[in-house]
Short mmCIF file of C-alpha atoms in Angstrom, two decimals:
data_model
loop_
_atom_site.label_atom_id
_atom_site.label_comp_id
_atom_site.label_asym_id
_atom_site.label_seq_id
_atom_site.Cartn_x
_atom_site.Cartn_y
_atom_site.Cartn_z
CA UNK W 1 88.49 -75.81 -166.58
CA UNK W 2 90.93 -75.19 -163.64
CA UNK W 3 94.73 -73.55 -163.89
CA UNK W 4 96.84 -76.67 -161.74
CA UNK W 5 98.14 -75.79 -157.85
CA UNK W 6 101.62 -76.72 -156.04
CA UNK W 7 101.79 -78.01 -152.69
CA UNK W 8 105.50 -77.83 -152.42
CA UNK W 9 107.84 -78.49 -149.30
CA UNK W 10 104.67 -79.99 -146.99
CA UNK W 11 104.89 -83.02 -144.75
CA UNK W 12 101.51 -85.15 -146.30
CA UNK W 13 99.76 -86.96 -143.31
CA UNK W 14 97.60 -88.41 -145.47
CA UNK W 15 94.34 -89.86 -143.27
CA UNK W 16 95.01 -93.82 -143.69
CA UNK W 17 97.09 -93.51 -139.99
CA UNK W 18 100.20 -94.16 -141.97
CA UNK W 19 103.32 -91.72 -141.37
CA UNK W 20 103.57 -88.51 -142.50
CA UNK W 21 105.57 -88.24 -145.43
CA UNK W 22 107.02 -85.72 -147.61
CA UNK W 23 105.80 -84.46 -150.82
CA UNK W 24 105.10 -82.03 -153.05
CA UNK W 25 100.90 -82.60 -154.38
CA UNK W 26 99.79 -81.57 -157.52
CA UNK W 27 96.01 -80.44 -158.21
CA UNK W 28 94.07 -80.05 -161.81
CA UNK W 29 90.46 -79.74 -162.12
CA UNK W 30 90.02 -79.91 -158.07
CA UNK W 31 91.84 -83.59 -157.76
CA UNK W 32 95.59 -84.11 -156.52
CA UNK W 33 96.71 -85.47 -160.48
CA UNK W 34 100.20 -85.79 -158.33
CA UNK W 35 102.23 -87.06 -156.23
CA UNK W 36 106.32 -86.01 -156.03
CA UNK W 37 108.60 -86.86 -153.79
CA UNK W 38 110.00 -83.08 -153.19
CA UNK W 39 111.58 -80.85 -155.70
CA UNK W 40 110.31 -83.05 -158.55
CA UNK W 41 106.56 -82.14 -158.75
CA UNK W 42 106.46 -80.65 -162.93
CA UNK W 43 103.40 -77.66 -163.09
CA UNK W 44 102.86 -74.63 -164.99
CA UNK W 45 100.59 -74.06 -162.27
CA UNK W 46 100.84 -71.69 -159.51
CA UNK W 47 103.45 -73.20 -157.03
CA UNK W 48 102.70 -72.36 -152.78
CA UNK W 49 105.43 -73.09 -150.55
CA UNK W 50 103.68 -75.56 -147.03
CA UNK W 51 107.75 -76.20 -145.74
CA UNK W 52 107.04 -76.58 -142.37
CA UNK W 53 103.24 -77.33 -142.36
CA UNK W 54 101.12 -80.89 -142.61
CA UNK W 55 98.83 -81.56 -145.38
CA UNK W 56 96.12 -83.38 -144.76
CA UNK W 57 92.77 -84.67 -146.21
CA UNK W 58 90.07 -81.95 -145.07
CA UNK W 59 88.66 -82.35 -141.95
CA UNK W 60 84.90 -83.75 -141.84
CA UNK W 61 82.67 -83.29 -139.25
CA UNK W 62 80.55 -85.98 -139.02
CA UNK W 63 77.87 -84.05 -136.25
CA UNK W 64 76.84 -80.02 -137.75
CA UNK W 65 74.47 -78.34 -136.90
CA UNK W 66 74.82 -75.63 -139.66
CA UNK W 67 72.49 -76.37 -141.75
CA UNK W 68 70.79 -72.75 -141.85
CA UNK W 69 74.58 -70.66 -141.07
CA UNK W 70 75.85 -72.99 -144.52
CA UNK W 71 72.99 -70.92 -146.80
CA UNK W 72 72.79 -67.46 -144.94
CA UNK W 73 75.52 -66.93 -143.72
CA UNK W 74 78.67 -67.43 -146.91
CA UNK W 75 81.64 -66.60 -144.81
CA UNK W 76 81.06 -69.58 -143.23
CA UNK W 77 84.08 -68.62 -141.14
CA UNK W 78 83.27 -70.92 -137.76
CA UNK W 79 84.04 -74.26 -140.23
CA UNK W 80 85.98 -72.84 -142.89
CA UNK W 81 88.74 -71.48 -140.39
CA UNK W 82 89.13 -74.77 -138.48
CA UNK W 83 90.13 -77.17 -142.18
CA UNK W 84 86.45 -78.44 -142.16
CA UNK W 85 85.28 -79.37 -145.44
CA UNK W 86 82.20 -81.40 -145.20
CA UNK W 87 79.60 -81.48 -143.17
CA UNK W 88 77.17 -84.20 -141.85
CA UNK W 89 73.55 -82.16 -141.68
CA UNK W 90 69.81 -83.12 -140.37
CA UNK W 91 71.07 -84.35 -137.06
CA UNK W 92 69.06 -85.23 -133.51
CA UNK W 93 65.95 -85.94 -135.82
CA UNK W 94 65.45 -81.91 -136.66
CA UNK W 95 66.28 -80.38 -139.25
CA UNK W 96 65.16 -78.31 -142.22
CA UNK W 97 63.50 -81.51 -144.55
CA UNK W 98 61.67 -83.05 -145.12
CA UNK W 99 59.22 -80.44 -144.19
CA UNK W 100 56.38 -79.43 -144.90
CA UNK W 101 54.21 -76.18 -145.32
CA UNK W 102 51.82 -77.53 -141.92
CA UNK W 103 55.08 -78.83 -140.14
CA UNK W 104 57.84 -76.02 -141.47
CA UNK W 105 57.28 -73.07 -139.10
CA UNK W 106 56.85 -75.54 -135.79
CA UNK W 107 60.58 -77.21 -136.80
CA UNK W 108 61.69 -73.51 -136.96
CA UNK W 109 60.28 -72.33 -133.48
CA UNK W 110 61.93 -75.69 -132.05
CA UNK W 111 65.05 -75.73 -132.78
CA UNK W 112 65.59 -71.67 -133.19
CA UNK W 113 68.21 -72.82 -130.18
CA UNK W 114 70.49 -74.70 -132.03
CA UNK W 115 70.17 -72.34 -135.71
CA UNK W 116 67.99 -68.70 -134.83
CA UNK W 117 66.24 -67.55 -137.56
CA UNK W 118 67.76 -66.26 -140.06
CA UNK W 119 66.11 -64.47 -143.68
CA UNK W 120 66.00 -66.93 -145.64
CA UNK W 121 62.88 -68.15 -147.80
CA UNK W 122 63.03 -71.37 -146.76
CA UNK W 123 61.75 -71.99 -150.38
CA UNK W 124 63.01 -76.02 -150.32
CA UNK W 125 60.56 -78.51 -148.63
CA UNK W 126 62.34 -81.77 -149.22
CA UNK W 127 65.48 -82.98 -148.73
CA UNK W 128 66.23 -82.89 -152.38
CA UNK W 129 65.35 -79.53 -152.50
CA UNK W 130 67.33 -78.51 -149.23
CA UNK W 131 70.74 -79.84 -151.51
CA UNK W 132 69.65 -78.38 -154.37
CA UNK W 133 69.89 -75.08 -152.74
CA UNK W 134 73.51 -76.09 -151.09
CA UNK W 135 74.88 -76.77 -154.94
CA UNK W 136 74.79 -73.09 -155.65
CA UNK W 137 77.77 -72.43 -153.59
CA UNK W 138 79.14 -73.09 -149.73
CA UNK W 139 81.79 -72.58 -148.41
CA UNK W 140 82.04 -75.89 -147.35
CA UNK W 141 81.10 -79.20 -148.92
CA UNK W 142 77.42 -80.59 -147.03
CA UNK W 143 75.54 -83.86 -146.36
CA UNK W 144 72.81 -85.01 -145.10
CA UNK W 145 70.37 -87.03 -143.37
CA UNK W 146 66.61 -87.30 -143.13
CA UNK W 147 65.67 -86.72 -138.91
CA UNK W 148 62.94 -89.20 -137.66
CA UNK W 149 61.15 -85.91 -135.76
CA UNK W 150 60.47 -84.16 -139.30
CA UNK W 151 58.89 -86.86 -140.00
CA UNK W 152 56.74 -88.23 -137.47
CA UNK W 153 55.50 -84.39 -136.63
CA UNK W 154 54.23 -84.81 -140.00
CA UNK W 155 52.07 -87.77 -140.07
CA UNK W 156 51.90 -88.58 -136.59
CA UNK W 157 52.05 -84.67 -134.34
CA UNK W 158 53.39 -84.34 -131.51
CA UNK W 159 51.68 -87.00 -130.02
CA UNK W 160 52.45 -89.38 -127.89
CA UNK W 161 51.21 -92.08 -128.89
CA UNK W 162 52.35 -94.85 -131.42
CA UNK W 163 51.87 -94.64 -134.86
CA UNK W 164 48.74 -97.09 -137.13
CA UNK W 165 50.50 -99.24 -139.84
CA UNK W 166 49.43 -97.02 -142.45
CA UNK W 167 51.30 -94.44 -140.95
CA UNK W 168 54.27 -95.97 -140.66
CA UNK W 169 53.87 -96.96 -143.92
CA UNK W 170 53.56 -93.37 -144.79
CA UNK W 171 57.14 -91.93 -142.40
CA UNK W 172 58.76 -95.11 -144.64
CA UNK W 173 57.39 -93.51 -147.66
CA UNK W 174 58.59 -90.80 -146.64
CA UNK W 175 62.23 -91.57 -145.55
CA UNK W 176 63.25 -93.65 -148.39
CA UNK W 177 62.02 -90.72 -150.83
CA UNK W 178 64.89 -88.77 -148.59
CA UNK W 179 66.73 -91.77 -149.06
CA UNK W 180 66.21 -91.76 -153.00
CA UNK W 181 67.17 -87.90 -152.94
CA UNK W 182 70.79 -88.31 -151.71
CA UNK W 183 70.37 -88.47 -147.56
CA UNK W 184 72.90 -91.01 -146.05
CA UNK W 185 71.23 -91.97 -143.36
CA UNK W 186 68.32 -91.58 -140.66
CA UNK W 187 68.93 -89.56 -137.57
CA UNK W 188 67.01 -89.74 -134.60
CA UNK W 189 66.89 -87.29 -131.60
CA UNK W 190 65.11 -89.39 -128.97
CA UNK W 191 65.26 -87.03 -125.83
CA UNK W 192 63.71 -84.41 -128.01
CA UNK W 193 59.71 -84.47 -129.32
CA UNK W 194 58.75 -85.47 -131.45
CA UNK W 195 61.38 -88.60 -131.67
CA UNK W 196 61.37 -89.22 -127.35
CA UNK W 197 57.79 -91.18 -128.32
CA UNK W 198 58.77 -94.05 -130.33
CA UNK W 199 59.37 -97.46 -129.52
CA UNK W 200 62.52 -99.42 -130.79
CA UNK W 201 59.81 -101.42 -132.81
CA UNK W 202 58.75 -98.07 -133.95
CA UNK W 203 62.65 -97.34 -135.21
CA UNK W 204 63.53 -100.90 -136.16
CA UNK W 205 60.65 -100.18 -138.67
CA UNK W 206 61.41 -97.17 -140.28
CA UNK W 207 65.21 -98.12 -141.10
CA UNK W 208 63.88 -100.15 -144.51
CA UNK W 209 63.85 -97.83 -146.55
CA UNK W 210 67.48 -96.66 -144.92
CA UNK W 211 68.98 -100.17 -145.21
CA UNK W 212 67.23 -101.01 -149.16
CA UNK W 213 69.00 -97.36 -149.74
CA UNK W 214 72.24 -98.10 -148.34
CA UNK W 215 72.52 -95.58 -145.09
CA UNK W 216 72.89 -95.81 -141.70
CA UNK W 217 71.19 -94.90 -138.32
CA UNK W 218 71.94 -91.91 -136.22
CA UNK W 219 70.35 -91.75 -132.85
CA UNK W 220 70.73 -88.88 -130.05
CA UNK W 221 69.68 -92.08 -127.62
CA UNK W 222 67.39 -91.37 -124.51
CA UNK W 223 69.50 -91.52 -121.95
CA UNK W 224 72.88 -89.81 -121.70
CA UNK W 225 72.49 -90.07 -116.79
CA UNK W 226 70.64 -93.07 -115.14
CA UNK W 227 70.16 -95.43 -117.97
CA UNK W 228 73.75 -94.19 -119.97
CA UNK W 229 74.55 -97.31 -120.79
CA UNK W 230 71.12 -98.96 -121.24
CA UNK W 231 70.58 -97.09 -123.90
CA UNK W 232 73.72 -97.90 -125.41
CA UNK W 233 73.09 -101.34 -126.28
CA UNK W 234 69.07 -99.85 -126.63
CA UNK W 235 70.87 -98.45 -129.73
CA UNK W 236 72.84 -101.63 -130.83
CA UNK W 237 70.44 -103.71 -130.50
CA UNK W 238 68.25 -101.38 -133.22
CA UNK W 239 70.67 -102.08 -135.50
CA UNK W 240 71.44 -105.65 -134.93
CA UNK W 241 67.24 -106.15 -135.43
CA UNK W 242 67.59 -103.98 -138.76
CA UNK W 243 70.89 -104.64 -140.39
CA UNK W 244 71.98 -101.53 -141.09
CA UNK W 245 75.01 -99.80 -140.05
CA UNK W 246 75.16 -97.57 -136.83
CA UNK W 247 76.56 -94.58 -136.29
CA UNK W 248 76.25 -93.22 -132.82
CA UNK W 249 76.05 -89.39 -131.88
CA UNK W 250 77.61 -87.49 -129.58
CA UNK W 251 78.97 -90.31 -127.61
CA UNK W 252 79.55 -88.75 -124.60
CA UNK W 253 79.62 -90.55 -121.31
CA UNK W 254 77.78 -87.59 -119.05
CA UNK W 255 76.77 -86.30 -115.03
CA UNK W 256 79.03 -86.72 -111.99
CA UNK W 257 77.12 -90.44 -111.51
CA UNK W 258 79.01 -91.83 -114.88
CA UNK W 259 82.87 -90.85 -114.27
CA UNK W 260 85.04 -92.86 -115.29
CA UNK W 261 82.04 -95.39 -117.08
CA UNK W 262 83.50 -94.95 -120.76
CA UNK W 263 85.17 -98.54 -121.12
CA UNK W 264 81.66 -99.74 -119.84
CA UNK W 265 80.11 -98.24 -122.88
CA UNK W 266 83.31 -98.92 -125.56
CA UNK W 267 83.41 -102.66 -124.78
CA UNK W 268 79.32 -102.81 -125.23
CA UNK W 269 79.93 -101.96 -128.82
CA UNK W 270 83.42 -103.72 -129.10
CA UNK W 271 80.75 -107.10 -127.76
CA UNK W 272 78.20 -106.57 -130.55
CA UNK W 273 81.03 -105.50 -133.18
CA UNK W 274 82.21 -109.35 -132.08
CA UNK W 275 78.98 -111.02 -131.92
CA UNK W 276 76.92 -109.52 -134.14
CA UNK W 277 78.90 -108.25 -136.68
CA UNK W 278 77.55 -104.55 -136.22
CA UNK W 279 79.28 -102.24 -138.33
CA UNK W 280 79.36 -99.05 -135.96
CA UNK W 281 81.54 -96.20 -135.25
CA UNK W 282 80.39 -93.04 -132.94
CA UNK W 283 81.92 -89.48 -133.23
CA UNK W 284 82.61 -86.73 -129.94
CA UNK W 285 83.51 -83.18 -129.52
CA UNK W 286 86.82 -82.78 -126.46
CA UNK W 287 84.61 -80.41 -124.37
CA UNK W 288 83.21 -81.25 -121.44
CA UNK W 289 80.72 -79.39 -121.53
CA UNK W 290 77.46 -79.62 -123.80
CA UNK W 291 74.76 -78.13 -125.62
CA UNK W 292 71.32 -77.42 -126.60
CA UNK W 293 67.78 -75.95 -126.13
CA UNK W 294 66.35 -74.24 -122.99
CA UNK W 295 63.56 -76.36 -122.90
CA UNK W 296 65.62 -79.54 -123.95
CA UNK W 297 65.09 -80.60 -119.80
CA UNK W 298 61.41 -80.24 -119.27
CA UNK W 299 59.92 -83.89 -118.92
CA UNK W 300 58.49 -85.21 -122.47
CA UNK W 301 54.80 -84.91 -120.91
CA UNK W 302 54.94 -81.11 -120.63
CA UNK W 303 56.32 -80.82 -123.96
CA UNK W 304 53.37 -82.92 -125.71
CA UNK W 305 51.79 -81.04 -128.70
CA UNK W 306 54.36 -78.51 -130.07
CA UNK W 307 55.55 -75.38 -128.57
CA UNK W 308 52.15 -73.53 -128.00
CA UNK W 309 51.38 -76.70 -126.05
CA UNK W 310 54.01 -76.37 -123.74
CA UNK W 311 53.85 -72.34 -123.45
CA UNK W 312 50.34 -73.51 -122.34
CA UNK W 313 51.10 -76.13 -119.55
CA UNK W 314 54.33 -73.55 -118.00
CA UNK W 315 51.86 -70.49 -117.73
CA UNK W 316 49.95 -73.54 -115.53
CA UNK W 317 50.73 -72.17 -111.68
CA UNK W 318 49.45 -75.83 -111.30
CA UNK W 319 51.08 -77.18 -113.86
CA UNK W 320 54.03 -75.65 -113.71
CA UNK W 321 55.32 -76.50 -110.00
CA UNK W 322 54.79 -80.83 -110.99
CA UNK W 323 57.16 -79.91 -113.73
CA UNK W 324 59.53 -78.71 -111.90
CA UNK W 325 58.94 -81.13 -108.92
CA UNK W 326 60.15 -83.72 -111.60
CA UNK W 327 63.18 -81.82 -112.99
CA UNK W 328 64.40 -80.59 -109.64
CA UNK W 329 63.73 -83.68 -107.95
CA UNK W 330 62.56 -86.97 -109.94
CA UNK W 331 64.85 -86.53 -112.81
CA UNK W 332 62.85 -86.34 -115.97
CA UNK W 333 63.22 -88.26 -119.25
CA UNK W 334 64.50 -84.76 -120.89
CA UNK W 335 67.64 -84.63 -118.44
CA UNK W 336 68.62 -88.15 -118.52
CA UNK W 337 67.00 -88.84 -115.24
CA UNK W 338 69.23 -86.81 -113.45
CA UNK W 339 67.62 -84.65 -111.39
CA UNK W 340 68.76 -81.12 -112.19
CA UNK W 341 72.00 -78.75 -111.08
CA UNK W 342 70.67 -75.35 -111.86
CA UNK W 343 74.41 -74.12 -111.49
CA UNK W 344 74.48 -76.57 -114.62
CA UNK W 345 73.05 -74.76 -117.12
CA UNK W 346 74.67 -71.70 -118.76
CA UNK W 347 72.05 -69.38 -121.25
CA UNK W 348 73.89 -68.84 -124.34
CA UNK W 349 71.40 -67.19 -126.53
CA UNK W 350 67.84 -65.64 -126.35
CA UNK W 351 65.85 -64.43 -129.58
CA UNK W 352 64.22 -61.51 -127.16
CA UNK W 353 66.96 -59.80 -126.90
CA UNK W 354 64.79 -57.75 -123.80
CA UNK W 355 66.14 -61.09 -122.62
CA UNK W 356 69.91 -60.38 -122.58
CA UNK W 357 70.49 -60.21 -118.93
CA UNK W 358 70.32 -64.03 -118.91
CA UNK W 359 72.55 -64.14 -121.20
CA UNK W 360 76.35 -66.00 -120.29
CA UNK W 361 74.71 -66.81 -116.92
CA UNK W 362 73.70 -70.00 -114.78
CA UNK W 363 70.70 -70.46 -113.82
CA UNK W 364 71.43 -70.60 -110.35
CA UNK W 365 73.59 -66.82 -110.52
CA UNK W 366 70.48 -65.36 -111.95
CA UNK W 367 68.15 -66.30 -109.34
CA UNK W 368 70.44 -65.20 -107.08
CA UNK W 369 70.58 -62.22 -108.48
CA UNK W 370 67.46 -61.63 -108.14
CA UNK W 371 66.31 -63.31 -105.17
CA UNK W 372 64.14 -66.18 -107.24
CA UNK W 373 63.99 -69.84 -106.98
CA UNK W 374 65.55 -71.12 -110.16
CA UNK W 375 63.25 -73.09 -111.13
CA UNK W 376 60.88 -69.91 -111.82
CA UNK W 377 63.73 -67.85 -113.53
CA UNK W 378 63.93 -71.40 -115.56
CA UNK W 379 60.51 -71.62 -116.24
CA UNK W 380 59.40 -67.53 -116.87
CA UNK W 381 62.44 -67.94 -119.27
CA UNK W 382 61.45 -69.90 -121.18
CA UNK W 383 57.72 -68.65 -122.24
CA UNK W 384 58.63 -64.97 -122.04
CA UNK W 385 61.19 -66.15 -124.73
CA UNK W 386 58.65 -68.93 -126.52
CA UNK W 387 61.07 -71.51 -125.75
CA UNK W 388 63.95 -70.00 -128.05
CA UNK W 389 67.05 -69.80 -125.79
CA UNK W 390 69.83 -71.69 -125.91
CA UNK W 391 72.15 -73.61 -122.65
CA UNK W 392 74.82 -75.12 -122.17
CA UNK W 393 74.88 -77.86 -119.91
CA UNK W 394 78.31 -78.78 -118.17
CA UNK W 395 78.09 -82.18 -117.11
CA UNK W 396 80.67 -84.47 -119.15
CA UNK W 397 83.87 -85.88 -117.84
CA UNK W 398 86.94 -85.86 -119.30
CA UNK W 399 88.53 -89.28 -118.25
CA UNK W 400 85.52 -90.67 -120.40
CA UNK W 401 86.10 -88.05 -123.13
CA UNK W 402 90.41 -89.20 -123.28
CA UNK W 403 89.35 -93.06 -123.17
CA UNK W 404 86.62 -92.65 -125.78
CA UNK W 405 88.99 -90.46 -128.61
CA UNK W 406 91.51 -93.24 -128.61
CA UNK W 407 88.97 -95.73 -129.73
CA UNK W 408 89.20 -97.50 -133.25
CA UNK W 409 85.49 -97.27 -134.44
CA UNK W 410 85.98 -92.31 -132.81
CA UNK W 411 85.29 -89.86 -135.56
CA UNK W 412 84.65 -86.42 -134.42
CA UNK W 413 81.47 -84.38 -134.51
CA UNK W 414 81.77 -80.60 -133.12
CA UNK W 415 77.89 -80.86 -133.24
CA UNK W 416 78.14 -76.96 -133.41
CA UNK W 417 75.66 -74.64 -132.48
CA UNK W 418 76.29 -71.23 -133.92
CA UNK W 419 74.09 -68.93 -133.15
CA UNK W 420 73.12 -67.04 -129.99
CA UNK W 421 75.23 -64.55 -127.71
CA UNK W 422 77.80 -66.58 -125.76
CA UNK W 423 77.08 -70.19 -127.41
CA UNK W 424 80.03 -72.84 -127.23
CA UNK W 425 82.78 -73.15 -128.19
CA UNK W 426 82.92 -75.93 -129.78
CA UNK W 427 81.36 -74.53 -133.46
CA UNK W 428 84.61 -72.52 -133.85
CA UNK W 429 87.44 -75.15 -131.57
CA UNK W 430 86.99 -78.61 -132.35
CA UNK W 431 89.16 -79.61 -134.81
CA UNK W 432 92.21 -77.60 -133.62
CA UNK W 433 91.59 -78.38 -131.06
CA UNK W 434 91.65 -82.19 -131.21
CA UNK W 435 95.08 -82.09 -132.91
CA UNK W 436 96.88 -78.72 -130.38
CA UNK W 437 95.24 -80.20 -127.14
CA UNK W 438 94.98 -84.27 -127.72
CA UNK W 439 98.09 -84.95 -129.94
CA UNK W 440 100.32 -81.76 -129.52
CA UNK W 441 100.13 -80.99 -125.56
CA UNK W 442 99.10 -84.52 -123.63
CA UNK W 443 99.75 -87.54 -126.20
CA UNK W 444 96.68 -88.62 -126.38
CA UNK W 445 96.54 -89.61 -130.05
CA UNK W 446 99.36 -89.75 -132.42
CA UNK W 447 99.06 -87.18 -135.22
CA UNK W 448 98.44 -89.32 -137.49
CA UNK W 449 95.90 -91.61 -135.81
CA UNK W 450 93.82 -88.48 -134.98
CA UNK W 451 93.94 -87.33 -138.39
CA UNK W 452 92.58 -90.29 -139.18
CA UNK W 453 90.03 -89.66 -137.19
CA UNK W 454 88.90 -86.51 -138.46
CA UNK W 455 89.26 -87.70 -142.51
CA UNK W 456 89.05 -91.34 -143.61
CA UNK W 457 87.42 -92.08 -140.70
CA UNK W 458 84.35 -90.47 -141.61
CA UNK W 459 84.47 -90.67 -145.60
CA UNK W 460 84.41 -94.78 -145.11
CA UNK W 461 81.12 -94.13 -142.92
CA UNK W 462 79.63 -92.05 -145.29
CA UNK W 463 80.71 -94.75 -148.25
CA UNK W 464 83.28 -91.87 -149.90
CA UNK W 465 85.98 -92.76 -151.86
CA UNK W 466 87.35 -89.94 -153.26
CA UNK W 467 87.74 -87.86 -149.53
CA UNK W 468 89.04 -88.49 -146.34
CA UNK W 469 92.54 -89.37 -148.19
CA UNK W 470 95.42 -88.25 -149.63
CA UNK W 471 95.69 -90.50 -152.86
CA UNK W 472 96.20 -89.95 -156.66
CA UNK W 473 92.31 -88.82 -157.74
CA UNK W 474 90.86 -88.03 -154.71
CA UNK W 475 88.86 -84.36 -154.38
CA UNK W 476 91.08 -81.41 -153.21
CA UNK W 477 89.55 -81.11 -150.15
CA UNK W 478 92.84 -79.97 -148.17
CA UNK W 479 93.66 -78.25 -144.75
CA UNK W 480 97.42 -77.54 -144.01
CA UNK W 481 98.63 -76.56 -141.01
CA UNK W 482 101.09 -75.92 -138.34
CA UNK W 483 101.79 -79.15 -136.20
CA UNK W 484 104.04 -76.90 -133.67
CA UNK W 485 101.08 -74.03 -133.62
CA UNK W 486 97.69 -75.01 -134.13
CA UNK W 487 95.54 -74.88 -131.70
CA UNK W 488 91.60 -74.10 -130.74
CA UNK W 489 91.06 -69.36 -130.51
CA UNK W 490 87.72 -70.12 -129.36
CA UNK W 491 86.93 -70.31 -125.12
CA UNK W 492 83.58 -70.13 -123.63
CA UNK W 493 84.47 -66.51 -122.59
CA UNK W 494 84.74 -65.77 -126.22
CA UNK W 495 83.19 -68.29 -128.56
CA UNK W 496 83.82 -67.15 -132.18
CA UNK W 497 87.77 -66.13 -132.03
CA UNK W 498 89.09 -68.49 -134.65
CA UNK W 499 91.50 -71.28 -134.61
CA UNK W 500 95.72 -70.32 -134.29
CA UNK W 501 97.36 -72.71 -137.25
CA UNK W 502 95.52 -73.36 -140.05
CA UNK W 503 97.03 -71.67 -142.56
CA UNK W 504 95.48 -72.72 -145.65
CA UNK W 505 92.30 -74.78 -146.37
CA UNK W 506 90.77 -76.22 -150.00
CA UNK W 507 88.18 -77.44 -151.27
CA UNK W 508 87.65 -79.27 -154.01
CA UNK W 509 91.25 -77.35 -154.91
CA UNK W 510 90.03 -73.80 -154.78
CA UNK W 511 90.98 -71.38 -151.37
CA UNK W 512 88.75 -71.33 -148.98
CA UNK W 513 91.30 -70.69 -146.11
CA UNK W 514 94.90 -69.01 -147.53
CA UNK W 515 96.86 -67.93 -145.06
CA UNK W 516 94.12 -67.81 -142.43
CA UNK W 517 92.07 -66.22 -143.59
CA UNK W 518 88.99 -66.36 -145.39
CA UNK W 519 88.32 -66.04 -149.12
CA UNK W 520 85.72 -65.02 -151.78
CA UNK W 521 85.34 -68.79 -152.97
CA UNK W 522 82.42 -70.47 -152.72
CA UNK W 523 83.22 -74.45 -153.68
CA UNK W 524 81.12 -76.63 -151.91
CA UNK W 525 78.51 -78.31 -152.83
CA UNK W 526 75.97 -81.50 -151.88
CA UNK W 527 78.03 -85.13 -151.20
CA UNK W 528 74.65 -87.28 -151.89
CA UNK W 529 74.61 -90.48 -151.72
CA UNK W 530 74.74 -92.82 -154.43
CA UNK W 531 74.20 -95.94 -153.65
CA UNK W 532 70.15 -94.46 -152.39
CA UNK W 533 69.22 -93.70 -156.49
CA UNK W 534 66.31 -95.32 -157.83
CA UNK W 535 66.29 -98.08 -155.13
CA UNK W 536 62.98 -97.01 -153.40
CA UNK W 537 61.22 -99.85 -153.70
CA UNK W 538 60.61 -101.08 -149.72
#
């Protein structure tokens, strides 16, 4: 049993969107046991003065790529120092559970640009086994989704074809098992192999066990460029047909051609909510650049069959020429139908240290310095690093970002890729940037409304009633910050700088950050869906 802790003199922003109020919080056995007027709390426990600071529920990262970092890096400062107390993993249709002996190496290679290849035993195979590893102790709590790409790779392989009825049944069974083991829903990566080969009809079929398990659908949709509104509409249609709640991952409206079009996407969401009663939420990060692995812009046909087949195509002269023509002139499905602007794609990390000369530079600049064509530099780098490099894509629109974050269905997701020499600063800065830049400096959101976006709204999507808000009996996942100074320290030049103004972070009542410094505590555990247990019948 833990001793009591009292947070005294703070301004509580409880996550509901209601006004801040001065109060003392008594924490006992990992929960909020008493909320008292200032100076009125009665406790024999340690008293921590948080006068002048805001006390809020811990932040929930609805779109995280910390699947391996949470196991390999006990400190996990990228998220703990931001005030994150819960991350949702298994995103974009590709993750580390479920896997099999036949797929684990291929998946690890494919998404090394997202997660690296840390020295772990990778002994788990199912969702439940992965979450058991989290339960051994982590810096933050973790929930997860079943990645559709993992399931398809196991059953159909890397082939561009529809599944048979028997294969669809096998995939449904795998998803049902993941839901029964605690997953909160299904994610898809519809611009990544093998997810991009799935039709909407396939996805609707595979959402049956998600519906039975009370989960939600989280797509990385098909096109953020030339068909952005139509692609979001397709996601809404899938949710309507399958009768599941929808959470739109990294809901951005990117590329210069889509400047000012965010209202069209939000209008489509609002119409579907009113007309069909859809339950829709979305997440975004407060930066204009996106990030992924360097091979993502390749056309889908060039990625069929997995890593080895893709590399063979890039080594073959005529096939490489076809690939580059599609990327540069036609606009591939991997680059959302938009012809590539080589000045907009920046290398963030490589697996082979001998290629470090490329890190931090745009492909166009590398080509100029080397006296070569950009397409050749790009293809050569992919081959040399065996598709394991990461990149930034400078394709965002600030006005769209601000419009989306104001929407009533908005939550925050860092989409944080934590590996590479120059990763995206969103991995270290998303949450304090919302509070500092968009609340204090720009006034896009009020403090109370922003905290609601970061806490209770995502908790509701996950079906959690004891997290995401400060109330009696709530789990004491809390963040204490200075509203006058909180800000992201991370920049594109220095992406791993810690934020400022985040003073304390508690997970289940234990300090993971105290006085701005990481402690050695590992109270984080898996947060499994309790709606799916024993509900595997289709």
